[in-house]
mmCIF file of C-alpha atoms in Angstrom:
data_model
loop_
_atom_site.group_PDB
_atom_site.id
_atom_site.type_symbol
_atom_site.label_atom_id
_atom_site.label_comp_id
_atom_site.label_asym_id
_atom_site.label_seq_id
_atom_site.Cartn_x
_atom_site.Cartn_y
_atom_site.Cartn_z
ATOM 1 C CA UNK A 1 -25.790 10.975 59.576
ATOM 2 C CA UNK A 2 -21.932 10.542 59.772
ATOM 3 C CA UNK A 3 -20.602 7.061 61.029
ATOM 4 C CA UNK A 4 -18.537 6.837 64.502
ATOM 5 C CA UNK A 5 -15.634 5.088 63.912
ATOM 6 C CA UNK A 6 -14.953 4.701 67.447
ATOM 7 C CA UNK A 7 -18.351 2.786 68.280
ATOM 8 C CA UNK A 8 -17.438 0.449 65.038
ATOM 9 C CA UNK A 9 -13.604 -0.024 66.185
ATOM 10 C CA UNK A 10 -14.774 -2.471 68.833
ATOM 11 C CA UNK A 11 -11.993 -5.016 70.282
ATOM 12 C CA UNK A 12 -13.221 -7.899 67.946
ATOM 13 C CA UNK A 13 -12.638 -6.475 65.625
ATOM 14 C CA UNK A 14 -9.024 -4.924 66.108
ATOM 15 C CA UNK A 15 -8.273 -8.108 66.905
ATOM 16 C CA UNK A 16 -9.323 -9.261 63.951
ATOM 17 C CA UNK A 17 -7.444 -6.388 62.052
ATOM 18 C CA UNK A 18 -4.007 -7.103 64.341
ATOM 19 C CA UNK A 19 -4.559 -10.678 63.282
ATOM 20 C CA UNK A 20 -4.876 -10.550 59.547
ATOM 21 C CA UNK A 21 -2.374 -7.950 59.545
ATOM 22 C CA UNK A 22 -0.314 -10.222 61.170
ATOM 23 C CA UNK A 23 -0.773 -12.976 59.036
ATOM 24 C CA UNK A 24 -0.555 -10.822 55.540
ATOM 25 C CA UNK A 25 3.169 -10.252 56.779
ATOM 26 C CA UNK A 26 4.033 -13.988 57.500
ATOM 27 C CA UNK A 27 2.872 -14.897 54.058
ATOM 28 C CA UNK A 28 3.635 -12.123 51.662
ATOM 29 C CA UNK A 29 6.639 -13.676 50.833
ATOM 30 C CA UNK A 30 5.113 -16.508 49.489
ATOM 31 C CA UNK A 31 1.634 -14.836 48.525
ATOM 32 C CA UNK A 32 2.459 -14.804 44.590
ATOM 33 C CA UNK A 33 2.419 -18.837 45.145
ATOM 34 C CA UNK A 34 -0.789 -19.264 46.889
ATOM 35 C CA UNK A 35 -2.455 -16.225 44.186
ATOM 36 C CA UNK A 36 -1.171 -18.634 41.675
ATOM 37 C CA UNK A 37 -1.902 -21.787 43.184
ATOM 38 C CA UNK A 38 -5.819 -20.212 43.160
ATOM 39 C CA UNK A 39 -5.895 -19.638 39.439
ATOM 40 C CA UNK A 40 -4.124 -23.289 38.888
ATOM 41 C CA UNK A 41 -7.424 -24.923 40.992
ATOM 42 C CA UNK A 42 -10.063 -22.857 39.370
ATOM 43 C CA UNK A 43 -8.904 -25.304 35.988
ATOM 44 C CA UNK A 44 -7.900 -28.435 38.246
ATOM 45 C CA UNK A 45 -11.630 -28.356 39.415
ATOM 46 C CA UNK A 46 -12.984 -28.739 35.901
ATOM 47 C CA UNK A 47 -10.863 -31.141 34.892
ATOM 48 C CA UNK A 48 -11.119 -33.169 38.112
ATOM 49 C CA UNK A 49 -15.081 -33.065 38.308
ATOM 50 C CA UNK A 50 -14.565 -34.979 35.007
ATOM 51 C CA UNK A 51 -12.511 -37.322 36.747
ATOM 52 C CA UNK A 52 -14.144 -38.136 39.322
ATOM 53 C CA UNK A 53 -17.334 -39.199 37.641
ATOM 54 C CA UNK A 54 -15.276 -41.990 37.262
ATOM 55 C CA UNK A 55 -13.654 -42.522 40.417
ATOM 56 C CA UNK A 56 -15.122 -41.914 43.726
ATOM 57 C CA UNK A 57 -12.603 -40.231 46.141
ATOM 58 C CA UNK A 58 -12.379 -36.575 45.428
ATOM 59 C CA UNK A 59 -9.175 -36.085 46.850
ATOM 60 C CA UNK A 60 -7.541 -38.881 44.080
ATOM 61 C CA UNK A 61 -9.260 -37.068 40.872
ATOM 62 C CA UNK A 62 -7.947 -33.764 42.203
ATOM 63 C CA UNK A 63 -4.277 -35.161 42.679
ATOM 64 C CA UNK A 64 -4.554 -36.797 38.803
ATOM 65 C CA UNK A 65 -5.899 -33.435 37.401
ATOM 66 C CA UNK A 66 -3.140 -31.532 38.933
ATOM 67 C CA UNK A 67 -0.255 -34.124 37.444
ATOM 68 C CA UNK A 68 -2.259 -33.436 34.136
ATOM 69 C CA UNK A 69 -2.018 -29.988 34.195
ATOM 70 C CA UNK A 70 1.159 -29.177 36.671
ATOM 71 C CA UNK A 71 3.649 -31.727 35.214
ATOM 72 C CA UNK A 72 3.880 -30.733 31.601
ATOM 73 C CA UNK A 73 4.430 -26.905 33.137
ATOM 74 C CA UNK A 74 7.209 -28.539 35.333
ATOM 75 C CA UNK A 75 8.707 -30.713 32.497
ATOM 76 C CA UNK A 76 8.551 -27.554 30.308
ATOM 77 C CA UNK A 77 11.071 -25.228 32.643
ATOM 78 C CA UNK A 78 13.396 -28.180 32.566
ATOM 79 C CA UNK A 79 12.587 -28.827 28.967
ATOM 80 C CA UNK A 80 13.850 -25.003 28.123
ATOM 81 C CA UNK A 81 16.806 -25.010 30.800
ATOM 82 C CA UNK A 82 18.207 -27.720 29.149
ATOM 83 C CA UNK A 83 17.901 -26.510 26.039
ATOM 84 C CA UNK A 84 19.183 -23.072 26.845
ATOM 85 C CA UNK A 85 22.198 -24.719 28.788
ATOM 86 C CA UNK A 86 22.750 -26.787 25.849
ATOM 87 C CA UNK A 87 22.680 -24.112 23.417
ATOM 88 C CA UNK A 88 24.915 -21.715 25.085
ATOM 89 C CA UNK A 89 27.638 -24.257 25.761
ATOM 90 C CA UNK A 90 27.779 -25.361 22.911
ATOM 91 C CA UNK A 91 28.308 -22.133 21.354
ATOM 92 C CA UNK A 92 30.710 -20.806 24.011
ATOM 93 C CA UNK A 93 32.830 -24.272 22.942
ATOM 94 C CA UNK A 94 32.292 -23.499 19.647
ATOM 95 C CA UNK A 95 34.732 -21.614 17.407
ATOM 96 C CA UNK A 96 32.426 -18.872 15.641
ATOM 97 C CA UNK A 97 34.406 -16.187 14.495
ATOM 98 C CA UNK A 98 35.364 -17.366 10.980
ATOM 99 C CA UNK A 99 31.561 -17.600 10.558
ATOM 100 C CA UNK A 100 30.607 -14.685 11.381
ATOM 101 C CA UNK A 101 33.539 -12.960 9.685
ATOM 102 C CA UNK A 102 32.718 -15.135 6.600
ATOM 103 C CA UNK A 103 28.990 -13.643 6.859
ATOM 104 C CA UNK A 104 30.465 -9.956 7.212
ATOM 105 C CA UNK A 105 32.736 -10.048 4.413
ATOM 106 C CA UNK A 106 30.339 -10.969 2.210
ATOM 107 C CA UNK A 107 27.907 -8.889 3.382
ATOM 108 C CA UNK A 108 30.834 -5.776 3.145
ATOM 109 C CA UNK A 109 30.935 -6.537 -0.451
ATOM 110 C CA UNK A 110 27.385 -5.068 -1.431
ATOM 111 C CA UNK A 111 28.156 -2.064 0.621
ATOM 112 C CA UNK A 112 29.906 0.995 -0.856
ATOM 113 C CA UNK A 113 31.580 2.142 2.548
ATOM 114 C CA UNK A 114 34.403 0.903 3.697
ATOM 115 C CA UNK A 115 34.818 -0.922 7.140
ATOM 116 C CA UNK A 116 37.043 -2.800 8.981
ATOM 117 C CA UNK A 117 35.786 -6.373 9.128
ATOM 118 C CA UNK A 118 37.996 -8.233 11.450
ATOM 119 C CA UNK A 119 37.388 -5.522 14.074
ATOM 120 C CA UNK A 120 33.459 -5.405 13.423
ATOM 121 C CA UNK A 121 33.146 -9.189 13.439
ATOM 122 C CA UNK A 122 35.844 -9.558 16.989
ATOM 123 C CA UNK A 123 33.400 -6.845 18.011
ATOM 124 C CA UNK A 124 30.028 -9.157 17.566
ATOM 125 C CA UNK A 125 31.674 -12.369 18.584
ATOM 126 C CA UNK A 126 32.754 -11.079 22.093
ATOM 127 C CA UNK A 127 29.438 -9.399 22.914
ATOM 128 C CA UNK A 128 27.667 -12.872 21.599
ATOM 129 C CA UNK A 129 30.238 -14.443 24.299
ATOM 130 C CA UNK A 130 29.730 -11.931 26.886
ATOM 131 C CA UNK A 131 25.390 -12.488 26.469
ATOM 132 C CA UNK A 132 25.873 -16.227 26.523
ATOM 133 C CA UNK A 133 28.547 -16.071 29.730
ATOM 134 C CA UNK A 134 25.879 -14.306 31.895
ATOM 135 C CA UNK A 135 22.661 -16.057 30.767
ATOM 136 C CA UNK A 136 24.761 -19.631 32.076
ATOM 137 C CA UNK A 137 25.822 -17.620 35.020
ATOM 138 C CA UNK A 138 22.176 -16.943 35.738
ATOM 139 C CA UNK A 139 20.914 -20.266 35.068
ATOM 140 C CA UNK A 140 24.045 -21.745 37.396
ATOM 141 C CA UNK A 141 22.961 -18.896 40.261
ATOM 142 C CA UNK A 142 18.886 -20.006 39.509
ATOM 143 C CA UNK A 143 19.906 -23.804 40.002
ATOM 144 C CA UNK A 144 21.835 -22.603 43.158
ATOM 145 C CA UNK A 145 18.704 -21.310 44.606
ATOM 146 C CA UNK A 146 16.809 -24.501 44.267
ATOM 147 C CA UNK A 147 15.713 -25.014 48.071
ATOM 148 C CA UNK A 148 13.750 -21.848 47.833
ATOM 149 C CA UNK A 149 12.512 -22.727 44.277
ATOM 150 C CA UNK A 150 11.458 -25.930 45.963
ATOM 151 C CA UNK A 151 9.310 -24.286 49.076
ATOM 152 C CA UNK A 152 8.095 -22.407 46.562
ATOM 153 C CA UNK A 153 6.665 -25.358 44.169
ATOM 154 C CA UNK A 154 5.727 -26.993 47.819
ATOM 155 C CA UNK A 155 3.407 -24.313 48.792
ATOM 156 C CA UNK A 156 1.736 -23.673 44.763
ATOM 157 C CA UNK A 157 0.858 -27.771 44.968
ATOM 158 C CA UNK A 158 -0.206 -27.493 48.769
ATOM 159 C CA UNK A 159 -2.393 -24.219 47.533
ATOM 160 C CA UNK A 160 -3.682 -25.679 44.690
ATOM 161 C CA UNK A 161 -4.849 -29.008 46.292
ATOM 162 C CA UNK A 162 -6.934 -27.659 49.091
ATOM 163 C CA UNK A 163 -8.036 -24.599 47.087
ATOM 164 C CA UNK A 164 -9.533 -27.412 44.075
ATOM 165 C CA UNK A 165 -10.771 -29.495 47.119
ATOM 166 C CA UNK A 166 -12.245 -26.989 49.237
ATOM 167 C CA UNK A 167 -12.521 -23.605 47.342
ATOM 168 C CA UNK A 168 -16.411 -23.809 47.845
ATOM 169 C CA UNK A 169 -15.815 -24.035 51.848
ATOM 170 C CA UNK A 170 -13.413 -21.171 51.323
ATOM 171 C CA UNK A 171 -16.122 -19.100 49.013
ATOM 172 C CA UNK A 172 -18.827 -19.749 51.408
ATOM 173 C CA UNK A 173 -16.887 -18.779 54.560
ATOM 174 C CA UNK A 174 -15.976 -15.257 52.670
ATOM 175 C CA UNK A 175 -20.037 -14.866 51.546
ATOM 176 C CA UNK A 176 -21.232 -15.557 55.367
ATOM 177 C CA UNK A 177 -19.399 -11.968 56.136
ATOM 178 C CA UNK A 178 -20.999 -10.595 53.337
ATOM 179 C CA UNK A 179 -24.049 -8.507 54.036
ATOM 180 C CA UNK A 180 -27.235 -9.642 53.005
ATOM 181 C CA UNK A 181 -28.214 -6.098 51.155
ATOM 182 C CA UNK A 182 -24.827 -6.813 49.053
ATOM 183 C CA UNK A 183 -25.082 -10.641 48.619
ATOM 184 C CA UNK A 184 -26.731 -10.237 45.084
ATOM 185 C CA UNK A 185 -23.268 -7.983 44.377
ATOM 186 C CA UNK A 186 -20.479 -10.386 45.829
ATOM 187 C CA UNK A 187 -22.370 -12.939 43.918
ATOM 188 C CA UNK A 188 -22.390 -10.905 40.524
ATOM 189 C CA UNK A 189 -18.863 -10.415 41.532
ATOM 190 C CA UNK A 190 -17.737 -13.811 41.883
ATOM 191 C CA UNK A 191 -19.066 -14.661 37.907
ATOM 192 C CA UNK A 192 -17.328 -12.065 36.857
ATOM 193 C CA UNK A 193 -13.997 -13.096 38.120
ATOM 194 C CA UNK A 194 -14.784 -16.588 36.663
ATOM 195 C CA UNK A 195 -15.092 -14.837 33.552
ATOM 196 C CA UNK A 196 -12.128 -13.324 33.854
ATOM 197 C CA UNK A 197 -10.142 -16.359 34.557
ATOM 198 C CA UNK A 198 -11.778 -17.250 31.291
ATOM 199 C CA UNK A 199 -10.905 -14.739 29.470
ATOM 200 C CA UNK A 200 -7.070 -14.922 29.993
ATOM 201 C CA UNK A 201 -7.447 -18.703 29.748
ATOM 202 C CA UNK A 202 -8.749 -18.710 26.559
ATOM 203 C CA UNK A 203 -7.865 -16.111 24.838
ATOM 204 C CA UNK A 204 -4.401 -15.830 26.134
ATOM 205 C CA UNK A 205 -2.891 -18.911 27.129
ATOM 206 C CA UNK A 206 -4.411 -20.839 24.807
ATOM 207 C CA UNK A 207 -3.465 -18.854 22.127
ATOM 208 C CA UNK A 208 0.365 -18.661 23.536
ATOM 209 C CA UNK A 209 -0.140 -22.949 23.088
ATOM 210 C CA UNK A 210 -1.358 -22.445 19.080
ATOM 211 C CA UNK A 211 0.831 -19.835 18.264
ATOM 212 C CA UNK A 212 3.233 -22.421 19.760
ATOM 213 C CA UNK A 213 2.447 -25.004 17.956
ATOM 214 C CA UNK A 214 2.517 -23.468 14.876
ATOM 215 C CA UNK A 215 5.629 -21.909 15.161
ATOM 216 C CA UNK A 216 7.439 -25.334 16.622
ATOM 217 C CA UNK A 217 5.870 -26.779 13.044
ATOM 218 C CA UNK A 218 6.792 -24.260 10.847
ATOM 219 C CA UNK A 219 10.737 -24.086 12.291
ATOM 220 C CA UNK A 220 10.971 -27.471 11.868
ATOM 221 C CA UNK A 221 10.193 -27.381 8.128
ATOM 222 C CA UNK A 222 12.037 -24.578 7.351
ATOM 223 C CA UNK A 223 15.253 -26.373 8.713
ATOM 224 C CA UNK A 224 15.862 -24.360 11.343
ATOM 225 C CA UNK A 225 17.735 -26.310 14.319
ATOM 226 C CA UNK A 226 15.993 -26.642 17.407
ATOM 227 C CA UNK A 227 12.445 -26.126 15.787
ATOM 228 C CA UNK A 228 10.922 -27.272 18.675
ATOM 229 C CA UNK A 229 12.546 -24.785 20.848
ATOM 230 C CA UNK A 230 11.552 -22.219 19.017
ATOM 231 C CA UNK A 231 8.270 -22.964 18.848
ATOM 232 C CA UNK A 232 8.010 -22.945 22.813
ATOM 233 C CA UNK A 233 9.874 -19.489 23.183
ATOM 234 C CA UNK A 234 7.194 -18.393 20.511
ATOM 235 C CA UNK A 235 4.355 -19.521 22.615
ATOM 236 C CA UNK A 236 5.992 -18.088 25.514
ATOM 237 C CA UNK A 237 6.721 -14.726 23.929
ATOM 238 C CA UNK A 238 3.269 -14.700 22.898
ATOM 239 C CA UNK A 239 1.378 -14.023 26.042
ATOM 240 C CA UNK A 240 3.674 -10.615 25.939
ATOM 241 C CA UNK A 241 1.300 -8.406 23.414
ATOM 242 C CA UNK A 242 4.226 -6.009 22.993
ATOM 243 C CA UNK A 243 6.520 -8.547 22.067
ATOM 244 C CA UNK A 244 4.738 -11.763 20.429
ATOM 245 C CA UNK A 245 7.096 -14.064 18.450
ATOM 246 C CA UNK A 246 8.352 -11.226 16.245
ATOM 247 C CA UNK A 247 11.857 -11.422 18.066
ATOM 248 C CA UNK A 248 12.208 -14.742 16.923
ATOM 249 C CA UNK A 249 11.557 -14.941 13.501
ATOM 250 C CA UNK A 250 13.276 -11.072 12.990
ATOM 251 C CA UNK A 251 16.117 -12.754 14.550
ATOM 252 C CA UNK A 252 15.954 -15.774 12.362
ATOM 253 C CA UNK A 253 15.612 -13.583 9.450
ATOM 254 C CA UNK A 254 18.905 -11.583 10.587
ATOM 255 C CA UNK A 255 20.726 -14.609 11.073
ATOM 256 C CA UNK A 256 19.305 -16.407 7.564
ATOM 257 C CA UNK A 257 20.857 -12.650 6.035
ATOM 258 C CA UNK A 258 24.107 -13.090 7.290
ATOM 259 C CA UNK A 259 24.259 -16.547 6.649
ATOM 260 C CA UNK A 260 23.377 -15.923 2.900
ATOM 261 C CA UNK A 261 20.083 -17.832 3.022
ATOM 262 C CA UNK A 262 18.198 -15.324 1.252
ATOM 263 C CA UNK A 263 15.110 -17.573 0.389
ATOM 264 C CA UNK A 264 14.376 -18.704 3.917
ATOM 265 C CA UNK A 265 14.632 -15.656 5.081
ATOM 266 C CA UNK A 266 12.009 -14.016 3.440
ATOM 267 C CA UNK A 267 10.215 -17.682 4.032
ATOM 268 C CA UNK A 268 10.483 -16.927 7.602
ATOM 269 C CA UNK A 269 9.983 -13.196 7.280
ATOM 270 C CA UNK A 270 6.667 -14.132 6.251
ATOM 271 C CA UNK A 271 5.876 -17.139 8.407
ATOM 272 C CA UNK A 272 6.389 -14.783 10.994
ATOM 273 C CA UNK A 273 3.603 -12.071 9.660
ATOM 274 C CA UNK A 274 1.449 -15.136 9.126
ATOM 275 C CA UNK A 275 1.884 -15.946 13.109
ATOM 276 C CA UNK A 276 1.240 -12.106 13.821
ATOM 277 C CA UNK A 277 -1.813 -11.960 11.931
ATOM 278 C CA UNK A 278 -2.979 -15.008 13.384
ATOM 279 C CA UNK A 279 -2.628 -13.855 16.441
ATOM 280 C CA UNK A 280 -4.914 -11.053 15.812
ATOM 281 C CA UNK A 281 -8.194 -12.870 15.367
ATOM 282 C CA UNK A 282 -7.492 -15.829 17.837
ATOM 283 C CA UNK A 283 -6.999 -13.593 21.093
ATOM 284 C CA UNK A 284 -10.305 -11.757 20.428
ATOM 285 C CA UNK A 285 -12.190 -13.998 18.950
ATOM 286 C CA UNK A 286 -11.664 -15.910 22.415
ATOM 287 C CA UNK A 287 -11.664 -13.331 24.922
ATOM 288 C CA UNK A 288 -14.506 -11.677 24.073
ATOM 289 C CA UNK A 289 -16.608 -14.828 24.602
ATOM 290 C CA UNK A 290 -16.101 -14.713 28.201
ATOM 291 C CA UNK A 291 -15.245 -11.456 29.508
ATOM 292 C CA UNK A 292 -15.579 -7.757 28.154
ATOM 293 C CA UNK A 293 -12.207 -6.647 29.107
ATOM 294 C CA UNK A 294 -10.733 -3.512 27.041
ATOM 295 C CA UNK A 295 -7.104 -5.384 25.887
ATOM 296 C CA UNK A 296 -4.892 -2.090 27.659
ATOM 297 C CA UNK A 297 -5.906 -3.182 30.887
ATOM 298 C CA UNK A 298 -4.479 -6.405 30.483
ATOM 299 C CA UNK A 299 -1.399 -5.116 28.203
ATOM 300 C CA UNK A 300 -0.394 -3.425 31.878
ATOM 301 C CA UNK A 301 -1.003 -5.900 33.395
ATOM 302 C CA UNK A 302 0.997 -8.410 31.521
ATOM 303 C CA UNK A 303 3.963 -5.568 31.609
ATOM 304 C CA UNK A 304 3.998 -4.729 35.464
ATOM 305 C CA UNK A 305 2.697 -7.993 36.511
ATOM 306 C CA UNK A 306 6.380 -9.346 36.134
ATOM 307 C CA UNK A 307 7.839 -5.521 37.887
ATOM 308 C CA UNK A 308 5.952 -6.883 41.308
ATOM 309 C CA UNK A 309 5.835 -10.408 41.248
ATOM 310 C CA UNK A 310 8.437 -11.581 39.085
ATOM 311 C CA UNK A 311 7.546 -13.947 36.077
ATOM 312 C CA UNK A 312 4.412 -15.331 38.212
ATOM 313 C CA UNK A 313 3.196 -11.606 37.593
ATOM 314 C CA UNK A 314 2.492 -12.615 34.045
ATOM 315 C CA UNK A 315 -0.470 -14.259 35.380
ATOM 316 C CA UNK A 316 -1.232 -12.526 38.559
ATOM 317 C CA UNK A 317 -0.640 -9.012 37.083
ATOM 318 C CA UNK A 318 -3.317 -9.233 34.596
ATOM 319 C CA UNK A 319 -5.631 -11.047 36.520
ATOM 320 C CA UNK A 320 -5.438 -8.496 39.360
ATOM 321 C CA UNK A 321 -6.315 -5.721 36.915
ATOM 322 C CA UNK A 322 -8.831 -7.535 35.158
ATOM 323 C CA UNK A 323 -10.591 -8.200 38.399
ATOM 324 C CA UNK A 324 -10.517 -4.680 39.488
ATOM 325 C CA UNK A 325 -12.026 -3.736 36.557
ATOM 326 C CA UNK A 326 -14.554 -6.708 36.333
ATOM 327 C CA UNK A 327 -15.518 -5.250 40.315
ATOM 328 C CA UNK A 328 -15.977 -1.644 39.435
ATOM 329 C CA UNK A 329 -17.931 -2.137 36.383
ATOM 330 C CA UNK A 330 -20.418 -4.812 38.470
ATOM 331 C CA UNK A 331 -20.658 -1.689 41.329
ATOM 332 C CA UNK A 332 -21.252 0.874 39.026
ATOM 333 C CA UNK A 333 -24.146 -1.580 37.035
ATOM 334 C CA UNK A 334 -25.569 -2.526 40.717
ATOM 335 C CA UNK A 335 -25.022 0.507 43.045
ATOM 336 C CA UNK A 336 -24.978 3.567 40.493
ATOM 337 C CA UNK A 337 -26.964 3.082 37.608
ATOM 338 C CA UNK A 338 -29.565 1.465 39.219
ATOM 339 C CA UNK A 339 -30.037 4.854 41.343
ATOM 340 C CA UNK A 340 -30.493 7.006 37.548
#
């Protein structure tokens, strides 16, 4: 018996469609901050719950959990512009040429061919120049933008509050237009999206903040400057699986090379397969615990994530994909297999 969509399109309900329609165009522009600000409260409420068992007022454990976990993420995008500003200024002040013309004539000595090394090295030092010119142009235009960078942070705290404080209200309202036939599904649904939450928690983000660590440790002792630094870009780089931290340590390596540090660059060569490998038993070890997630689904998600939302899509774009899948496989388990 086919379904008449004109005895189901009743005026309640356009109206509700106009409305929500309505109201997914006033806040799409700002709909990465509340997605995100709903991932931040699904950890604020664990950590606040723990909180409050010893304070009373809800709403005052839920504000300390959020400077716990928002304010080292705030303090660590001014921790790297700094750095980066500092960095780049310093070399643009800087007089590197002789160095690197230094590096190339030695390095023109164990080579057969002949080439011209004042051109080469002008060559490098300009495009070094040219790279470090428009990554402080960016970071002047990104600090130029800062009213919309602060709505932005305005509504992800606002979003993250009220979701931590009343994300049950909000998960109840949803489930009372659920159907009761399809109330055992949205609820199977629902612990498979914590799962999933879980899953990138675990056994990506926390292994972004070992690899991290490890990497800040092991720059440090090696000499390198800004060990520390390096360490964060690491962890950073690691919750990319194409890239991981092999960009920095190759680069190190490169630089080590033309510096004539042979030892520490094989030192560093290696650290860096010792991060890699790592790396390889941490992530799965971790995510498999929680959620059964093949790792390709979340590989693109992690790479056109960023395409959509910009560098929030790290998080959203996996987490969109992993609850898709998380969704289908719970329908096909209650709906389809249950009818074989």
């Amino acid at each position: 018996m086919g379904i008449n969509i004109k005895d189901n399109l009743t005026p309640p309900i356009l109206l509700v469609i106009f409305l929500l329609t309505i109201s997914l165009i006033f806040i799409f522009p700002v709909l990465n901050m509340i997605v995100l600000g709903m991932i931040l409260a699904y950890g604020v409420r664990h950590v606040a719950r723990k909180i409050q068992s010893k304070i009373r007022f809800e709403s005052v454990s839920i504000l300390l959990s959020m400077v716990l976990i928002l304010m080292p993420l705030i303090l660590l995008i001014i921790y790297i512009s700094m750095e980066l500003s500092g960095i780049i200024s310093g070399f643009l002040a800087s007089n590197s040429y002789s160095d690197i013309n230094s590096s190339l004539t030695s390095i023109a000595s164990y080579i057969p061919l002949e080439f011209d090394v004042n051109s080469m090295s002008a060559s490098i030092n300009s495009s070094l120049h040219e790279i470090g010119s428009y990554i402080l142009n960016h970071l002047v235009n990104f600090l130029s933008s800062l009213m919309n960078i602060t709505l932005n942070l305005f509504i992800l705290v606002c979003s993250v509050f009220y979701f931590a404080r009343d994300g049950d209200k909000c998960l109840k309202f949803v489930r009372s237009f659920v159907p009761a036939d399809s109330i055992h599904f949205f609820d199977r649904t629902v612990d498979a999206i914590k799962g999933v939450l879980r899953s990138i928690f675990y056994g990506h983000f926390l292994t972004s903040v070992i690899i991290g660590i490890f990497g800040a440790i092991g720059y440090s002792i090696l000499g390198y400057p800004y060990g520390i630094f390096l360490g964060v870009i690491t962890g950073i780089l690691q919750l990319i699986p194409v890239f991981g931290p092999w960009p920095i340590y190759w680069g190190l390596f490169f630089a080590d090379i033309l510096g004539g540090n042979y030892p520490r660059a094989l030192t560093v060569l290696l650290f860096g397969f010792f991060l890699s490998t790592v790396d390889m038993y941490i992530r799965p070890a971790l995510s498999s615990r929680y959620a059964d997630i093949h790792p390709l689904i979340l590989l693109i998600g992690f790479l056109s994530g960023p395409l959509v939302y910009g560098i929030v899509g790290f998080i959203v774009g996996p987490l969109v994909l992993g609850i898709t899948y998380a969704v289908l496989d719970n329908y096909r388990h209650e709906y389809l297999m249950e009818d074989e």
